[in-house]
Amino acid sequence: MALKGIRVIEMAGLAPGPFCGMVLADHGANVIRIDKLKGAIPDTLSRGKRSLAVDLKHTEGVGVVRKVCQHADVIIEPFRPGVMEKLGLGPAVLCGDNSKLIYARLTGFGQTGDNKHMAGHDINYIATSGVLSRFGRRDAKPTPPVNLMADFAGGGLMCAVGILLALLERTTSGKGQVIDCNMVQGSAYVSSFLWSSLGATYGEGLWGKPRGENLLDSGAPFYDTHKTKDGKYMAVGALEPQFYSILLEALGLDEDEYSQFGDWTALREKFTNTFATKTQSEWAAIFAGKDACVTPVVELEDAHKQSYNRHLFVRDDAGRYQPTPAPVLSRTPAHLTAGSLPSPGQHSTSVLKECGLTSTEIDGLISKGTIFQSVNSKL
């Protein structure tokens, strides 16, 4: 796999950090999660990782993390600015120990600025970035796209990109560096099109009207979802004129009467009434193979059942379907690691042995309560 031989230390956290680590692990990186001894954070994104449980309130515990980072290529830390420094694990210390270390700092509001120490979640980061103002329907309040935008797109995925860039650069410089990945900036960057397309023209224009009245934000009835007879939905994205013509033909509508950029209110009413005359499966059959940009809205739990999606999902050891890693590389593809998710401290002993500690030293750390080794370890 592409990242085979790369060792990553992931300080346990929520959502963006674990996702970043999972992406790297899926592509072959050896990811070691640093867990607390007690009150470990539940992590459903820990496949392919190992766990080292350490008490960072102990000086020796801090020393353990320093030791493993001396043998690492990357560290991912998801805390507010200053937390790692107070622990004695800031960039000055760890990069001083290991000049090749790539130190990825994944925060909400960044390392500088008025909000840097303030608590927040995905909704706050996309609100601050300006992106949330574009999500929502006409005359309705802004609606967050669950927690995908900041936590995963602008946070975890952008952090993974930063790590890969730093690893690539290190092949020429031989040096590591610090990555400042914050979710406000990441969300804005992922949404660059919203800024770059302001003033762009396409029919009635991409933006410029209030939320929910523009071409791509559900304002246009030919770029929206429509309810079917059985209470399900069809997704319509017939932006281009040729696709719009095919859409109307399949709906049995006359384009002279229902022009694409005419009266959107009347057009929406017609689309609503028309889609309500047939079930989702009936409409799916009608639009199958047609370049109308119309597809059924598939429920999350049904996505793996679709014939065109079956290679995109695999079943894990718990019987749950999981998306396969993307993108697909031809020579060094990623793969999902089999086995249950690691429990806190499951691999403490094996990880420390790899870093040069003796069994006697490790037993001493366990007896002092500095580290924890769970009983389900497979040594």
Short mmCIF file of C-alpha atoms in Angstrom, two decimals:
data_model
loop_
_atom_site.label_atom_id
_atom_site.label_comp_id
_atom_site.label_asym_id
_atom_site.label_seq_id
_atom_site.Cartn_x
_atom_site.Cartn_y
_atom_site.Cartn_z
CA MET A 1 0.00 0.00 0.00
CA ALA A 2 1.08 3.57 -0.66
CA LEU A 3 1.88 4.52 2.96
CA LYS A 4 3.48 1.25 4.03
CA GLY A 5 6.33 1.99 6.45
CA ILE A 6 4.93 5.35 7.61
CA ARG A 7 4.33 5.46 11.37
CA VAL A 8 1.67 7.85 12.65
CA ILE A 9 0.93 8.79 16.26
CA GLU A 10 -2.66 9.92 16.73
CA MET A 11 -3.65 11.63 19.97
CA ALA A 12 -7.17 10.33 20.63
CA GLY A 13 -9.94 12.77 19.81
CA LEU A 14 -13.30 13.09 18.09
CA ALA A 15 -14.32 12.92 14.42
CA PRO A 16 -11.71 14.85 12.37
CA GLY A 17 -8.56 13.44 13.99
CA PRO A 18 -9.75 9.81 13.93
CA PHE A 19 -10.91 10.21 10.31
CA CYS A 20 -7.55 11.62 9.29
CA GLY A 21 -5.82 8.70 10.98
CA MET A 22 -8.22 6.22 9.38
CA VAL A 23 -7.50 7.54 5.89
CA LEU A 24 -3.77 7.08 6.50
CA ALA A 25 -4.28 3.62 8.03
CA ASP A 26 -6.46 2.49 5.14
CA HIS A 27 -3.58 3.30 2.81
CA GLY A 28 -1.04 1.34 4.78
CA ALA A 29 0.28 3.65 7.49
CA ASN A 30 1.04 2.17 10.91
CA VAL A 31 -1.26 4.32 13.05
CA ILE A 32 -0.90 4.22 16.84
CA ARG A 33 -3.63 5.92 18.85
CA ILE A 34 -2.61 7.41 22.21
CA ASP A 35 -5.53 6.75 24.58
CA LYS A 36 -6.22 7.82 28.14
CA LEU A 37 -6.06 5.20 30.89
CA LYS A 38 -9.63 6.01 31.91
CA GLY A 39 -12.51 7.60 30.09
CA ALA A 40 -11.18 6.76 26.64
CA ILE A 41 -13.01 8.50 23.81
CA PRO A 42 -15.25 6.12 21.82
CA ASP A 43 -13.83 5.88 18.31
CA THR A 44 -15.75 4.18 15.50
CA LEU A 45 -13.10 5.33 13.01
CA SER A 46 -10.24 3.31 14.49
CA ARG A 47 -10.05 0.44 12.04
CA GLY A 48 -6.53 -0.61 11.20
CA LYS A 49 -5.07 1.26 14.19
CA ARG A 50 -3.33 0.12 17.37
CA SER A 51 -3.79 1.57 20.84
CA LEU A 52 -1.26 2.67 23.44
CA ALA A 53 -2.89 3.82 26.71
CA VAL A 54 -0.81 6.36 28.65
CA ASP A 55 -1.35 8.52 31.71
CA LEU A 56 -0.07 11.91 30.55
CA LYS A 57 -0.36 13.28 34.10
CA HIS A 58 2.76 11.25 34.91
CA THR A 59 6.12 12.65 33.85
CA GLU A 60 7.03 9.15 32.78
CA GLY A 61 3.88 9.02 30.65
CA VAL A 62 4.98 12.13 28.79
CA GLY A 63 8.34 10.46 28.36
CA VAL A 64 6.64 7.43 26.81
CA VAL A 65 4.95 9.59 24.18
CA ARG A 66 8.21 11.38 23.47
CA LYS A 67 9.84 8.00 23.00
CA VAL A 68 7.28 6.72 20.50
CA CYS A 69 7.39 10.02 18.60
CA GLN A 70 11.14 9.60 18.16
CA HIS A 71 10.28 6.55 16.09
CA ALA A 72 7.39 8.19 14.21
CA ASP A 73 6.95 10.06 10.94
CA VAL A 74 3.77 11.93 11.86
CA ILE A 75 1.85 13.02 14.93
CA ILE A 76 -1.79 14.20 14.77
CA GLU A 77 -3.02 16.25 17.73
CA PRO A 78 -6.59 17.59 17.97
CA PHE A 79 -6.40 19.82 21.05
CA ARG A 80 -6.87 23.55 21.53
CA PRO A 81 -3.74 25.68 21.18
CA GLY A 82 -1.35 25.34 24.09
CA VAL A 83 -2.57 21.99 25.44
CA MET A 84 0.29 19.96 23.97
CA GLU A 85 2.79 22.58 25.13
CA LYS A 86 1.48 22.33 28.70
CA LEU A 87 1.93 18.57 28.53
CA GLY A 88 5.51 19.04 27.41
CA LEU A 89 4.68 17.60 23.99
CA GLY A 90 4.59 20.71 21.81
CA PRO A 91 6.30 20.99 18.43
CA ALA A 92 9.46 22.53 19.90
CA VAL A 93 9.96 19.45 22.07
CA LEU A 94 8.89 16.65 19.73
CA CYS A 95 10.43 18.13 16.59
CA GLY A 96 13.55 18.81 18.62
CA ASP A 97 13.66 15.12 19.47
CA ASN A 98 12.95 14.11 15.87
CA SER A 99 13.74 16.63 13.13
CA LYS A 100 11.91 14.52 10.52
CA LEU A 101 8.64 14.51 12.46
CA ILE A 102 5.58 16.00 10.75
CA TYR A 103 3.47 17.61 13.47
CA ALA A 104 -0.16 18.02 12.38
CA ARG A 105 -2.25 20.37 14.53
CA LEU A 106 -5.96 19.93 13.91
CA THR A 107 -8.11 22.56 15.60
CA GLY A 108 -11.43 24.30 15.17
CA PHE A 109 -10.45 27.97 15.05
CA GLY A 110 -6.71 27.70 14.46
CA GLN A 111 -3.55 28.47 16.39
CA THR A 112 -4.06 32.26 16.28
CA GLY A 113 -6.94 34.71 16.41
CA ASP A 114 -9.57 35.79 18.90
CA ASN A 115 -11.40 32.44 18.89
CA LYS A 116 -8.41 30.11 19.20
CA HIS A 117 -9.20 29.00 22.76
CA MET A 118 -12.98 28.87 22.32
CA ALA A 119 -14.92 25.61 22.27
CA GLY A 120 -16.82 24.76 19.13
CA HIS A 121 -18.20 22.06 16.87
CA ASP A 122 -18.67 21.61 13.14
CA ILE A 123 -21.72 23.89 13.06
CA ASN A 124 -19.72 26.73 14.67
CA TYR A 125 -16.78 26.38 12.31
CA ILE A 126 -18.86 26.47 9.14
CA ALA A 127 -20.93 29.31 10.59
CA THR A 128 -17.78 31.33 11.23
CA SER A 129 -16.36 30.53 7.80
CA GLY A 130 -19.42 31.91 5.99
CA VAL A 131 -20.25 28.56 4.42
CA LEU A 132 -23.26 27.72 6.59
CA SER A 133 -25.06 30.82 5.33
CA ARG A 134 -25.45 29.06 1.95
CA PHE A 135 -27.03 25.86 3.30
CA GLY A 136 -30.80 25.88 3.60
CA ARG A 137 -34.04 26.42 1.75
CA ARG A 138 -35.87 29.59 0.92
CA ASP A 139 -37.34 31.40 3.92
CA ALA A 140 -35.82 28.76 6.24
CA LYS A 141 -32.99 28.95 8.72
CA PRO A 142 -29.47 27.80 7.73
CA THR A 143 -29.26 24.01 7.94
CA PRO A 144 -25.94 22.26 8.64
CA PRO A 145 -25.13 19.23 6.45
CA VAL A 146 -24.82 17.12 9.62
CA ASN A 147 -21.15 17.37 10.69
CA LEU A 148 -19.54 16.47 7.37
CA MET A 149 -18.37 19.88 6.18
CA ALA A 150 -15.94 20.98 8.90
CA ASP A 151 -15.17 17.78 10.79
CA PHE A 152 -14.49 15.60 7.79
CA ALA A 153 -14.03 17.65 4.61
CA GLY A 154 -12.43 20.82 5.97
CA GLY A 155 -10.86 19.08 8.96
CA GLY A 156 -9.85 15.43 8.75
CA LEU A 157 -9.47 15.18 4.99
CA MET A 158 -7.61 18.48 4.61
CA CYS A 159 -5.31 17.43 7.45
CA ALA A 160 -4.57 14.17 5.62
CA VAL A 161 -3.77 16.17 2.48
CA GLY A 162 -1.41 18.38 4.50
CA ILE A 163 0.35 15.34 5.93
CA LEU A 164 0.80 13.80 2.48
CA LEU A 165 2.20 17.08 1.14
CA ALA A 166 4.65 17.31 4.05
CA LEU A 167 5.72 13.68 3.55
CA LEU A 168 6.35 14.38 -0.13
CA GLU A 169 8.34 17.52 0.65
CA ARG A 170 10.39 15.64 3.22
CA THR A 171 11.76 13.35 0.51
CA THR A 172 13.78 16.30 -0.80
CA SER A 173 14.48 18.34 2.36
CA GLY A 174 14.83 15.50 4.85
CA LYS A 175 12.95 17.67 7.36
CA GLY A 176 9.58 17.56 9.04
CA GLN A 177 7.35 20.56 9.62
CA VAL A 178 4.32 21.77 11.56
CA ILE A 179 0.91 21.69 9.87
CA ASP A 180 -1.74 24.15 11.04
CA CYS A 181 -5.04 22.65 9.91
CA ASN A 182 -8.07 24.42 11.30
CA MET A 183 -11.65 23.64 10.38
CA VAL A 184 -12.77 27.21 9.73
CA GLN A 185 -10.07 27.73 7.12
CA GLY A 186 -10.43 24.19 5.77
CA SER A 187 -14.19 24.55 5.33
CA ALA A 188 -13.74 27.85 3.52
CA TYR A 189 -11.06 26.37 1.27
CA VAL A 190 -13.15 23.32 0.38
CA SER A 191 -15.92 25.80 -0.47
CA SER A 192 -13.72 28.04 -2.65
CA PHE A 193 -16.22 27.69 -5.49
CA LEU A 194 -18.77 29.67 -3.48
CA TRP A 195 -16.46 32.69 -3.52
CA SER A 196 -14.93 32.26 -6.95
CA SER A 197 -18.35 31.88 -8.61
CA LEU A 198 -19.88 35.04 -7.13
CA GLY A 199 -21.01 37.11 -10.06
CA ALA A 200 -20.71 34.20 -12.49
CA THR A 201 -23.59 33.90 -14.94
CA TYR A 202 -25.54 30.80 -15.87
CA GLY A 203 -29.12 31.41 -16.85
CA GLU A 204 -30.39 33.47 -13.94
CA GLY A 205 -26.98 33.43 -12.28
CA LEU A 206 -25.38 31.09 -9.78
CA TRP A 207 -25.75 33.30 -6.73
CA GLY A 208 -26.83 36.79 -5.82
CA LYS A 209 -30.30 35.96 -4.55
CA PRO A 210 -31.24 35.07 -0.97
CA ARG A 211 -30.50 31.56 0.33
CA GLY A 212 -32.61 28.89 -1.34
CA GLU A 213 -33.42 30.98 -4.42
CA ASN A 214 -30.30 30.33 -6.49
CA LEU A 215 -29.37 27.77 -9.10
CA LEU A 216 -27.56 25.26 -6.87
CA ASP A 217 -29.15 25.74 -3.45
CA SER A 218 -32.60 24.26 -4.20
CA GLY A 219 -33.87 27.49 -5.75
CA ALA A 220 -34.07 25.92 -9.20
CA PRO A 221 -36.67 23.13 -9.44
CA PHE A 222 -34.45 21.30 -11.94
CA TYR A 223 -31.68 21.09 -9.30
CA ASP A 224 -33.56 19.78 -6.29
CA THR A 225 -35.22 16.70 -4.82
CA HIS A 226 -38.86 15.85 -5.49
CA LYS A 227 -41.20 13.61 -3.51
CA THR A 228 -42.65 10.54 -5.17
CA LYS A 229 -45.98 8.77 -4.76
CA ASP A 230 -44.59 6.41 -2.11
CA GLY A 231 -43.05 9.17 0.02
CA LYS A 232 -39.53 8.70 -1.29
CA TYR A 233 -37.51 11.15 -3.38
CA MET A 234 -35.84 11.63 -6.73
CA ALA A 235 -32.79 13.86 -7.16
CA VAL A 236 -32.87 16.10 -10.21
CA GLY A 237 -29.74 17.86 -11.50
CA ALA A 238 -30.65 18.77 -15.08
CA LEU A 239 -28.59 21.95 -15.31
CA GLU A 240 -27.48 21.80 -18.93
CA PRO A 241 -30.13 22.52 -21.61
CA GLN A 242 -29.71 19.13 -23.30
CA PHE A 243 -30.29 17.31 -20.01
CA TYR A 244 -33.24 19.52 -19.18
CA SER A 245 -34.85 18.64 -22.50
CA ILE A 246 -34.51 14.91 -21.76
CA LEU A 247 -35.93 15.51 -18.27
CA LEU A 248 -39.06 17.17 -19.63
CA GLU A 249 -39.52 14.51 -22.27
CA ALA A 250 -39.44 11.78 -19.61
CA LEU A 251 -41.90 13.75 -17.47
CA GLY A 252 -44.19 14.22 -20.44
CA LEU A 253 -43.90 18.02 -20.37
CA ASP A 254 -43.64 20.51 -23.22
CA GLU A 255 -40.47 22.62 -23.12
CA ASP A 256 -42.22 25.48 -24.91
CA GLU A 257 -44.62 25.67 -21.98
CA TYR A 258 -42.05 24.98 -19.25
CA SER A 259 -38.84 26.75 -20.22
CA GLN A 260 -35.80 26.20 -18.02
CA PHE A 261 -35.33 29.78 -16.97
CA GLY A 262 -38.89 30.99 -17.00
CA ASP A 263 -41.28 30.99 -14.06
CA TRP A 264 -39.58 28.76 -11.46
CA THR A 265 -42.59 28.90 -9.13
CA ALA A 266 -44.90 27.43 -11.77
CA LEU A 267 -42.23 24.96 -12.86
CA ARG A 268 -41.72 23.74 -9.30
CA GLU A 269 -45.43 23.20 -8.83
CA LYS A 270 -45.59 21.18 -12.03
CA PHE A 271 -42.57 19.08 -11.09
CA THR A 272 -44.01 18.46 -7.60
CA ASN A 273 -47.34 17.29 -8.99
CA THR A 274 -45.76 15.18 -11.72
CA PHE A 275 -43.27 13.32 -9.52
CA ALA A 276 -46.09 12.60 -7.06
CA THR A 277 -47.90 10.49 -9.67
CA LYS A 278 -45.42 7.57 -9.59
CA THR A 279 -43.36 5.68 -7.06
CA GLN A 280 -39.61 6.06 -6.76
CA SER A 281 -38.99 2.69 -8.39
CA GLU A 282 -41.25 3.61 -11.30
CA TRP A 283 -39.40 6.87 -11.87
CA ALA A 284 -36.05 5.14 -11.50
CA ALA A 285 -37.04 2.73 -14.28
CA ILE A 286 -38.17 5.60 -16.50
CA PHE A 287 -34.91 7.52 -16.08
CA ALA A 288 -32.59 4.50 -16.15
CA GLY A 289 -29.98 5.00 -18.87
CA LYS A 290 -31.23 8.48 -19.76
CA ASP A 291 -28.97 11.56 -19.66
CA ALA A 292 -31.48 13.56 -17.65
CA CYS A 293 -29.36 13.67 -14.47
CA VAL A 294 -32.15 12.12 -12.42
CA THR A 295 -31.51 9.43 -9.81
CA PRO A 296 -33.34 8.01 -6.80
CA VAL A 297 -32.37 9.28 -3.35
CA VAL A 298 -31.05 6.06 -1.83
CA GLU A 299 -31.27 5.61 1.93
CA LEU A 300 -27.95 5.22 3.75
CA GLU A 301 -28.72 1.68 4.91
CA ASP A 302 -29.73 0.66 1.37
CA ALA A 303 -26.76 2.04 -0.55
CA HIS A 304 -24.85 -1.27 -0.51
CA LYS A 305 -27.83 -3.08 -2.02
CA GLN A 306 -27.72 -1.16 -5.29
CA SER A 307 -26.08 -3.15 -8.10
CA TYR A 308 -24.05 -0.14 -9.20
CA ASN A 309 -22.77 0.39 -5.62
CA ARG A 310 -21.90 -3.13 -4.50
CA HIS A 311 -18.16 -2.78 -5.06
CA LEU A 312 -18.18 0.44 -3.01
CA PHE A 313 -19.13 -1.23 0.28
CA VAL A 314 -17.81 -4.15 2.30
CA ARG A 315 -19.08 -5.78 5.48
CA ASP A 316 -16.89 -5.50 8.57
CA ASP A 317 -16.46 -8.07 11.35
CA ALA A 318 -19.45 -6.63 13.18
CA GLY A 319 -21.65 -7.19 10.14
CA ARG A 320 -21.93 -3.49 9.29
CA TYR A 321 -21.38 -2.21 5.78
CA GLN A 322 -18.55 0.29 5.38
CA PRO A 323 -17.54 2.38 2.35
CA THR A 324 -14.34 1.18 0.73
CA PRO A 325 -11.37 3.59 0.70
CA ALA A 326 -11.11 6.16 -2.07
CA PRO A 327 -9.52 6.94 -4.43
CA VAL A 328 -8.52 3.58 -5.89
CA LEU A 329 -4.83 3.25 -6.79
CA SER A 330 -3.96 0.75 -9.51
CA ARG A 331 -0.71 -0.67 -8.08
CA THR A 332 -0.95 0.09 -4.37
CA PRO A 333 -4.66 0.14 -3.50
CA ALA A 334 -5.90 0.68 0.02
CA HIS A 335 -7.86 -1.95 1.87
CA LEU A 336 -9.98 -2.24 4.97
CA THR A 337 -8.20 -3.96 7.84
CA ALA A 338 -10.05 -7.02 9.12
CA GLY A 339 -10.69 -7.48 12.82
CA SER A 340 -12.50 -5.66 15.59
CA LEU A 341 -11.75 -2.08 16.56
CA PRO A 342 -8.86 -1.76 19.05
CA SER A 343 -9.63 -1.38 22.72
CA PRO A 344 -7.67 1.22 24.74
CA GLY A 345 -4.26 -0.14 25.63
CA GLN A 346 -4.63 -3.28 23.54
CA HIS A 347 -1.20 -2.86 21.92
CA SER A 348 0.72 -0.93 24.58
CA THR A 349 3.33 -3.61 25.15
CA SER A 350 4.00 -4.43 21.50
CA VAL A 351 4.23 -0.76 20.51
CA LEU A 352 6.76 0.02 23.25
CA LYS A 353 8.84 -3.05 22.42
CA GLU A 354 9.06 -1.78 18.83
CA CYS A 355 10.38 1.50 20.23
CA GLY A 356 13.19 -0.27 22.09
CA LEU A 357 11.82 -0.66 25.62
CA THR A 358 12.56 -3.92 27.40
CA SER A 359 9.97 -6.15 28.99
CA THR A 360 11.28 -5.14 32.42
CA GLU A 361 10.88 -1.43 31.60
CA ILE A 362 7.39 -1.98 30.24
CA ASP A 363 6.31 -4.04 33.26
CA GLY A 364 7.59 -1.25 35.49
CA LEU A 365 5.48 1.33 33.64
CA ILE A 366 2.42 -0.89 33.93
CA SER A 367 2.92 -1.45 37.67
CA LYS A 368 3.22 2.30 38.27
CA GLY A 369 0.01 2.97 36.34
CA THR A 370 1.88 4.99 33.72
CA ILE A 371 0.62 2.82 30.87
CA PHE A 372 -2.15 0.27 30.58
CA GLN A 373 -2.14 -3.06 28.75
CA SER A 374 -5.60 -4.49 28.14
CA VAL A 375 -6.15 -8.20 28.71
CA ASN A 376 -7.28 -8.88 25.12
CA SER A 377 -3.83 -8.13 23.73
CA LYS A 378 -2.59 -10.53 21.08
CA LEU A 379 1.15 -10.67 21.67
#
